[in-house]
Amino acid sequence: MEETGESGPDAALPFDVFSKQCVSRGTLEHITGRWGGLTLGALYEGSLRFNALRRRVDGVSEKMLSQTLHALERDGLVHREAQPTNPPRVDYELTALGRQVAERLLGLIGLVESRMSEVLVARERYDRAHETH
Amino acid sequence: MEETGESGPDAALPFDVFSKQCVSRGTLEHITGRWGGLTLGALYEGSLRFNALRRRVDGVSEKMLSQTLHALERDGLVHREAQPTNPPRVDYELTALGRQVAERLLGLIGLVESRMSEVLVARERYDRAHETH
DNA sequence: CGGTATCCCGGCCGATACTG
DNA sequence: CAGTATCGGCCGGGATACCG
């Protein structure tokens, strides 16, 4: 996957995130945004109801969870299943595409978690090298 | 400056990003933040100088790129190589850890780009279903 | 339970100017 | 070239109240 793809100066790929006004960038930001990634990760374990999801994604407000879910549903990554019962019951689950995205995301999350000790060491080194002397 | 909170017998919480006060979350946000991901992706192709990087990551301001690079360097994902020449020359490159993170990130970016047509279709469906009628 | 509506503050981020 | 300093707008996002 080391393909550089630079086949010319004007080889502008249609969905290249690196270019400013590309649609991919918006979707990528929904996925990797503050709550998007954690929401997708939580749903990977199975479908969840609104408040269960809210409890799982620790720290998210109602507003932001709602907003995040709408964006992900609109992008076709999450499916919303509402049952017209009383009291209402709504389940959220990943679509096929959402599942694939979540897999990559969880791989990234797992990598970061497993290497946090290295990160912490790097931070100490950096801070020591940059403290006012 | 950075409180790790690792002291005390009850601070045994792992590096689980889903929990609110976890250090992993901060690093994950540096990586997946608006410019962090694109910066790591750009550097995966090879080391770049500041302004070349700025050109590659289309739309980033000097200030945000500088800030992003500092955060990534502090977390040990990017290495800054400064040569004391005149005019100055500074190269940024990924560390071993940064390279591993970037690989996962590029996998995710590639997936999103390759599936954007599906996302666009989903968006149309969603918008049609939610328009006021 | 599963949300929406509203208010409002902090800080993200862009623009500009300046430095070595 | 490679940044830092400063200002200011705007909007992300938390708190609260309310609705079906």
CSV table of C-alpha atoms (C1' of nucleotides) in Angstrom, one decimal:
chain,number,residue,atom,x,y,z
A,1,MET,CA,0.0,0.0,0.0
A,2,GLU,CA,3.1,2.2,-0.3
A,3,GLU,CA,1.8,3.5,-3.6
A,4,THR,CA,2.7,7.2,-4.0
A,5,GLY,CA,0.4,7.5,-7.0
A,6,GLU,CA,2.2,10.6,-8.2
A,7,SER,CA,1.7,10.0,-11.9
A,8,GLY,CA,1.9,13.7,-12.8
A,9,PRO,CA,1.6,17.2,-11.6
A,10,ASP,CA,-2.1,17.4,-12.4
A,11,ALA,CA,-3.0,14.0,-11.1
A,12,ALA,CA,-5.8,15.3,-8.9
A,13,LEU,CA,-7.7,12.4,-7.4
A,14,PRO,CA,-11.4,13.1,-7.2
A,15,PHE,CA,-11.8,12.2,-3.5
A,16,ASP,CA,-8.3,13.1,-2.2
A,17,VAL,CA,-8.6,14.3,1.4
A,18,PHE,CA,-5.4,16.2,1.2
A,19,SER,CA,-7.1,18.8,-1.1
A,20,LYS,CA,-9.0,21.5,0.7
A,21,GLN,CA,-12.4,21.4,-0.8
A,22,CYS,CA,-12.9,17.7,-1.0
A,23,VAL,CA,-16.1,15.9,0.2
A,24,SER,CA,-14.0,13.1,1.8
A,25,ARG,CA,-12.6,15.5,4.3
A,26,GLY,CA,-16.0,16.2,5.8
A,27,THR,CA,-16.8,12.5,6.2
A,28,LEU,CA,-13.4,11.8,7.6
A,29,GLU,CA,-14.0,14.5,10.2
A,30,HIS,CA,-17.3,13.0,11.2
A,31,ILE,CA,-15.5,9.7,11.7
A,32,THR,CA,-12.4,11.0,13.5
A,33,GLY,CA,-14.1,13.9,15.2
A,34,ARG,CA,-14.1,14.2,19.0
A,35,TRP,CA,-17.2,11.9,19.5
A,36,GLY,CA,-17.5,10.2,16.1
A,37,GLY,CA,-14.7,7.8,16.6
A,38,LEU,CA,-15.7,6.8,20.1
A,39,THR,CA,-19.3,6.4,19.0
A,40,LEU,CA,-18.4,4.1,16.1
A,41,GLY,CA,-16.1,2.1,18.4
A,42,ALA,CA,-18.8,1.7,21.0
A,43,LEU,CA,-21.3,0.5,18.4
A,44,TYR,CA,-18.9,-2.1,17.1
A,45,GLU,CA,-19.6,-4.2,20.1
A,46,GLY,CA,-23.2,-4.4,19.2
A,47,SER,CA,-26.3,-2.2,18.8
A,48,LEU,CA,-27.0,0.1,21.6
A,49,ARG,CA,-29.9,2.4,22.7
A,50,PHE,CA,-29.4,6.1,23.1
A,51,ASN,CA,-28.7,6.3,26.8
A,52,ALA,CA,-26.7,3.1,26.9
A,53,LEU,CA,-24.5,4.7,24.2
A,54,ARG,CA,-24.3,7.9,26.2
A,55,ARG,CA,-23.1,5.9,29.2
A,56,ARG,CA,-20.5,4.0,27.1
A,57,VAL,CA,-19.0,7.1,25.5
A,58,ASP,CA,-18.1,8.7,28.8
A,59,GLY,CA,-18.4,12.5,28.8
A,60,VAL,CA,-20.6,13.0,25.8
A,61,SER,CA,-23.6,15.3,26.2
A,62,GLU,CA,-27.0,14.5,24.9
A,63,LYS,CA,-26.7,17.2,22.3
A,64,MET,CA,-23.4,16.1,20.9
A,65,LEU,CA,-24.4,12.5,20.9
A,66,SER,CA,-27.5,13.3,19.0
A,67,GLN,CA,-25.7,15.5,16.6
A,68,THR,CA,-22.9,12.9,16.1
A,69,LEU,CA,-25.4,10.1,15.4
A,70,HIS,CA,-27.3,12.2,12.9
A,71,ALA,CA,-24.1,12.9,11.0
A,72,LEU,CA,-23.1,9.3,11.0
A,73,GLU,CA,-26.5,8.1,10.0
A,74,ARG,CA,-26.5,10.6,7.2
A,75,ASP,CA,-23.2,9.3,5.9
A,76,GLY,CA,-24.6,5.8,5.9
A,77,LEU,CA,-22.3,4.5,8.7
A,78,VAL,CA,-25.0,4.0,11.4
A,79,HIS,CA,-28.5,2.7,11.1
A,80,ARG,CA,-31.3,4.0,13.4
A,81,GLU,CA,-34.0,1.5,14.3
A,82,ALA,CA,-36.9,3.1,16.0
A,83,GLN,CA,-39.8,1.1,17.5
A,84,PRO,CA,-43.1,3.1,17.8
A,85,THR,CA,-43.8,1.7,21.3
A,86,ASN,CA,-44.4,3.5,24.5
A,87,PRO,CA,-42.1,4.3,26.0
A,88,PRO,CA,-40.1,4.6,22.8
A,89,ARG,CA,-37.2,2.4,22.0
A,90,VAL,CA,-34.5,3.3,19.5
A,91,ASP,CA,-31.5,1.1,18.6
A,92,TYR,CA,-28.4,2.2,16.8
A,93,GLU,CA,-26.2,-0.2,15.0
A,94,LEU,CA,-23.4,0.0,12.4
A,95,THR,CA,-24.1,-0.5,8.7
A,96,ALA,CA,-21.8,-2.8,6.7
A,97,LEU,CA,-19.7,0.3,5.8
A,98,GLY,CA,-19.8,1.6,9.3
A,99,ARG,CA,-18.5,-1.8,10.6
A,100,GLN,CA,-15.5,-1.6,8.2
A,101,VAL,CA,-14.7,1.9,9.3
A,102,ALA,CA,-15.0,1.0,12.9
A,103,GLU,CA,-12.6,-1.9,12.5
A,104,ARG,CA,-9.9,0.4,11.2
A,105,LEU,CA,-10.7,2.9,13.9
A,106,LEU,CA,-10.5,0.3,16.7
A,107,GLY,CA,-7.2,-0.9,15.3
A,108,LEU,CA,-5.9,2.7,15.6
A,109,ILE,CA,-7.3,3.1,19.1
A,110,GLY,CA,-5.8,-0.2,20.2
A,111,LEU,CA,-2.5,0.8,18.8
A,112,VAL,CA,-2.5,4.1,20.7
A,113,GLU,CA,-3.6,2.5,23.9
A,114,SER,CA,-1.0,-0.2,23.8
A,115,ARG,CA,1.8,2.4,23.1
A,116,MET,CA,0.8,5.1,25.6
A,117,SER,CA,3.7,4.3,27.8
A,118,GLU,CA,6.0,5.3,25.0
A,119,VAL,CA,4.0,8.4,24.4
A,120,LEU,CA,4.3,9.4,28.1
A,121,VAL,CA,8.0,8.9,28.0
A,122,ALA,CA,8.3,11.0,24.9
A,123,ARG,CA,6.3,13.8,26.5
A,124,GLU,CA,8.6,13.8,29.6
A,125,ARG,CA,11.6,14.1,27.3
A,126,TYR,CA,10.1,16.9,25.3
A,127,ASP,CA,9.0,18.8,28.3
A,128,ARG,CA,12.4,18.5,29.9
A,129,ALA,CA,14.1,19.7,26.8
A,130,HIS,CA,11.8,22.7,26.5
A,131,GLU,CA,11.5,23.9,30.0
A,132,THR,CA,12.6,27.4,30.7
A,133,HIS,CA,16.2,27.4,31.8
B,1,MET,CA,1.8,20.9,33.3
B,2,GLU,CA,0.4,17.5,32.5
B,3,GLU,CA,-1.2,15.7,35.4
B,4,THR,CA,-1.0,12.0,35.0
B,5,GLY,CA,-2.8,11.2,38.2
B,6,GLU,CA,-1.0,7.9,38.5
B,7,SER,CA,-0.5,8.2,42.2
B,8,GLY,CA,-2.8,6.4,44.7
B,9,PRO,CA,-4.1,2.9,44.9
B,10,ASP,CA,-7.5,3.7,43.2
B,11,ALA,CA,-5.9,5.1,40.0
B,12,ALA,CA,-5.5,1.7,38.4
B,13,LEU,CA,-7.7,2.5,35.4
B,14,PRO,CA,-6.2,1.2,32.2
B,15,PHE,CA,-5.7,3.4,29.1
B,16,ASP,CA,-9.2,2.9,27.9
B,17,VAL,CA,-10.2,5.8,25.6
B,18,PHE,CA,-13.8,5.3,26.3
B,19,SER,CA,-13.4,6.6,29.8
B,20,LYS,CA,-13.5,10.3,30.2
B,21,GLN,CA,-10.3,11.2,32.0
B,22,CYS,CA,-7.9,9.0,30.2
B,23,VAL,CA,-4.6,10.2,28.8
B,24,SER,CA,-5.1,8.1,25.6
B,25,ARG,CA,-8.0,10.3,24.6
B,26,GLY,CA,-5.7,13.3,24.4
B,27,THR,CA,-3.2,11.6,22.2
B,28,LEU,CA,-6.0,10.1,20.0
B,29,GLU,CA,-7.3,13.6,19.5
B,30,HIS,CA,-3.9,14.9,18.4
B,31,ILE,CA,-3.8,12.0,15.9
B,32,THR,CA,-7.3,12.2,14.6
B,33,GLY,CA,-7.8,15.9,15.0
B,34,ARG,CA,-8.5,18.2,12.1
B,35,TRP,CA,-4.9,18.6,11.0
B,36,GLY,CA,-3.1,15.8,12.9
B,37,GLY,CA,-4.3,13.0,10.7
B,38,LEU,CA,-3.5,14.8,7.5
B,39,THR,CA,-0.1,15.9,8.8
B,40,LEU,CA,0.8,12.3,9.7
B,41,GLY,CA,-0.5,11.1,6.4
B,42,ALA,CA,1.6,13.6,4.5
B,43,LEU,CA,4.7,12.7,6.4
B,44,TYR,CA,4.3,9.1,5.7
B,45,GLU,CA,5.4,9.7,2.1
B,46,GLY,CA,8.7,11.0,3.4
B,47,SER,CA,10.2,13.8,5.4
B,48,LEU,CA,9.1,17.3,4.5
B,49,ARG,CA,10.1,20.8,5.3
B,50,PHE,CA,7.7,23.2,7.0
B,51,ASN,CA,6.4,25.0,3.9
B,52,ALA,CA,6.3,21.9,1.8
B,53,LEU,CA,4.1,20.3,4.5
B,54,ARG,CA,2.0,23.4,4.5
B,55,ARG,CA,1.5,23.1,0.8
B,56,ARG,CA,0.7,19.4,1.0
B,57,VAL,CA,-1.9,19.8,3.8
B,58,ASP,CA,-4.1,22.1,1.8
B,59,GLY,CA,-5.8,24.7,3.9
B,60,VAL,CA,-3.8,24.6,7.1
B,61,SER,CA,-2.5,27.9,8.5
B,62,GLU,CA,1.0,28.4,9.7
B,63,LYS,CA,-0.2,28.7,13.2
B,64,MET,CA,-2.2,25.4,13.2
B,65,LEU,CA,0.6,23.5,11.4
B,66,SER,CA,3.1,24.7,13.9
B,67,GLN,CA,0.8,23.8,16.8
B,68,THR,CA,0.0,20.4,15.3
B,69,LEU,CA,3.6,19.6,14.8
B,70,HIS,CA,4.5,20.5,18.3
B,71,ALA,CA,1.8,18.3,19.7
B,72,LEU,CA,2.9,15.4,17.5
B,73,GLU,CA,6.5,15.9,18.3
B,74,ARG,CA,5.7,16.0,22.0
B,75,ASP,CA,3.8,12.7,21.8
B,76,GLY,CA,6.8,11.1,20.1
B,77,LEU,CA,5.1,10.6,16.7
B,78,VAL,CA,7.1,13.2,14.7
B,79,HIS,CA,10.8,14.0,14.8
B,80,ARG,CA,12.1,17.5,14.2
B,81,GLU,CA,15.5,17.8,12.5
B,82,ALA,CA,16.8,21.4,12.5
B,83,GLN,CA,19.9,22.4,10.7
B,84,PRO,CA,21.6,25.6,12.0
B,85,THR,CA,22.3,26.9,8.5
B,86,ASN,CA,21.3,30.2,7.0
B,87,PRO,CA,18.6,30.3,5.7
B,88,PRO,CA,17.4,27.7,8.3
B,89,ARG,CA,16.3,24.3,7.2
B,90,VAL,CA,14.0,22.1,9.2
B,91,ASP,CA,12.8,18.6,8.3
B,92,TYR,CA,10.0,16.8,9.8
B,93,GLU,CA,9.7,13.0,9.7
B,94,LEU,CA,7.8,10.3,11.4
B,95,THR,CA,9.2,8.3,14.2
B,96,ALA,CA,8.8,4.5,14.2
B,97,LEU,CA,5.7,4.9,16.3
B,98,GLY,CA,4.4,7.7,14.1
B,99,ARG,CA,4.9,5.5,11.1
B,100,GLN,CA,2.7,2.7,12.6
B,101,VAL,CA,0.1,5.2,13.5
B,102,ALA,CA,0.2,6.7,10.1
B,103,GLU,CA,-0.3,3.3,8.4
B,104,ARG,CA,-3.5,2.8,10.3
B,105,LEU,CA,-4.6,6.3,9.5
B,106,LEU,CA,-3.9,6.0,5.8
B,107,GLY,CA,-5.8,2.7,5.8
B,108,LEU,CA,-8.8,4.5,7.2
B,109,ILE,CA,-8.4,7.4,4.8
B,110,GLY,CA,-8.1,5.1,1.9
B,111,LEU,CA,-11.2,3.2,2.9
B,112,VAL,CA,-13.2,6.4,3.2
B,113,GLU,CA,-12.0,7.7,-0.1
B,114,SER,CA,-12.8,4.5,-1.9
B,115,ARG,CA,-16.3,4.4,-0.4
B,116,MET,CA,-17.3,8.0,-0.8
B,117,SER,CA,-19.7,7.2,-3.6
B,118,GLU,CA,-21.7,5.1,-1.1
B,119,VAL,CA,-21.6,7.9,1.4
B,120,LEU,CA,-22.9,10.3,-1.1
B,121,VAL,CA,-25.8,8.0,-2.0
B,122,ALA,CA,-26.6,7.6,1.7
B,123,ARG,CA,-26.6,11.3,2.1
B,124,GLU,CA,-29.1,11.8,-0.7
B,125,ARG,CA,-31.4,9.1,0.7
B,126,TYR,CA,-31.2,10.7,4.2
B,127,ASP,CA,-31.9,14.2,2.9
B,128,ARG,CA,-34.8,13.0,0.8
B,129,ALA,CA,-36.3,11.2,3.8
B,130,HIS,CA,-35.9,14.2,6.1
B,131,GLU,CA,-37.0,17.0,3.8
B,132,THR,CA,-40.1,19.0,4.9
B,133,HIS,CA,-43.1,17.8,3.0
C,1,DC,C1',-37.1,6.8,27.2
C,2,DG,C1',-35.3,9.6,23.4
C,3,DG,C1',-34.6,13.3,22.0
C,4,DT,C1',-35.1,19.0,20.6
C,5,DA,C1',-34.6,24.2,21.8
C,6,DT,C1',-32.1,27.7,23.7
C,7,DC,C1',-28.5,30.2,26.0
C,8,DC,C1',-23.8,31.3,26.3
C,9,DC,C1',-18.9,30.7,27.3
C,10,DG,C1',-14.1,29.1,26.1
C,11,DG,C1',-11.0,28.2,22.9
C,12,DC,C1',-10.1,26.7,18.2
C,13,DC,C1',-8.5,28.7,14.4
C,14,DG,C1',-7.7,32.1,10.6
C,15,DA,C1',-5.5,36.7,9.4
C,16,DT,C1',-2.0,39.6,9.9
C,17,DA,C1',2.2,41.4,11.5
C,18,DC,C1',6.7,40.7,13.0
C,19,DT,C1',11.4,38.1,14.1
C,20,DG,C1',15.9,35.5,13.4
D,1,DC,C1',12.8,29.8,5.3
D,2,DA,C1',10.7,28.8,9.7
D,3,DG,C1',8.5,30.1,12.7
D,4,DT,C1',6.2,33.4,17.0
D,5,DA,C1',2.8,37.1,18.7
D,6,DT,C1',-1.5,39.0,18.9
D,7,DC,C1',-6.2,39.9,17.9
D,8,DG,C1',-10.8,38.6,17.1
D,9,DG,C1',-14.8,35.9,15.2
D,10,DC,C1',-17.2,32.1,15.3
D,11,DC,C1',-18.8,27.8,16.6
D,12,DG,C1',-18.1,23.5,19.3
D,13,DG,C1',-20.1,21.9,22.9
D,14,DG,C1',-21.9,22.0,28.0
D,15,DA,C1',-26.0,23.2,30.9
D,16,DT,C1',-30.6,23.5,31.3
D,17,DA,C1',-35.3,23.3,30.2
D,18,DC,C1',-38.8,21.3,27.7
D,19,DC,C1',-41.6,17.9,24.6
D,20,DG,C1',-43.8,13.3,22.5
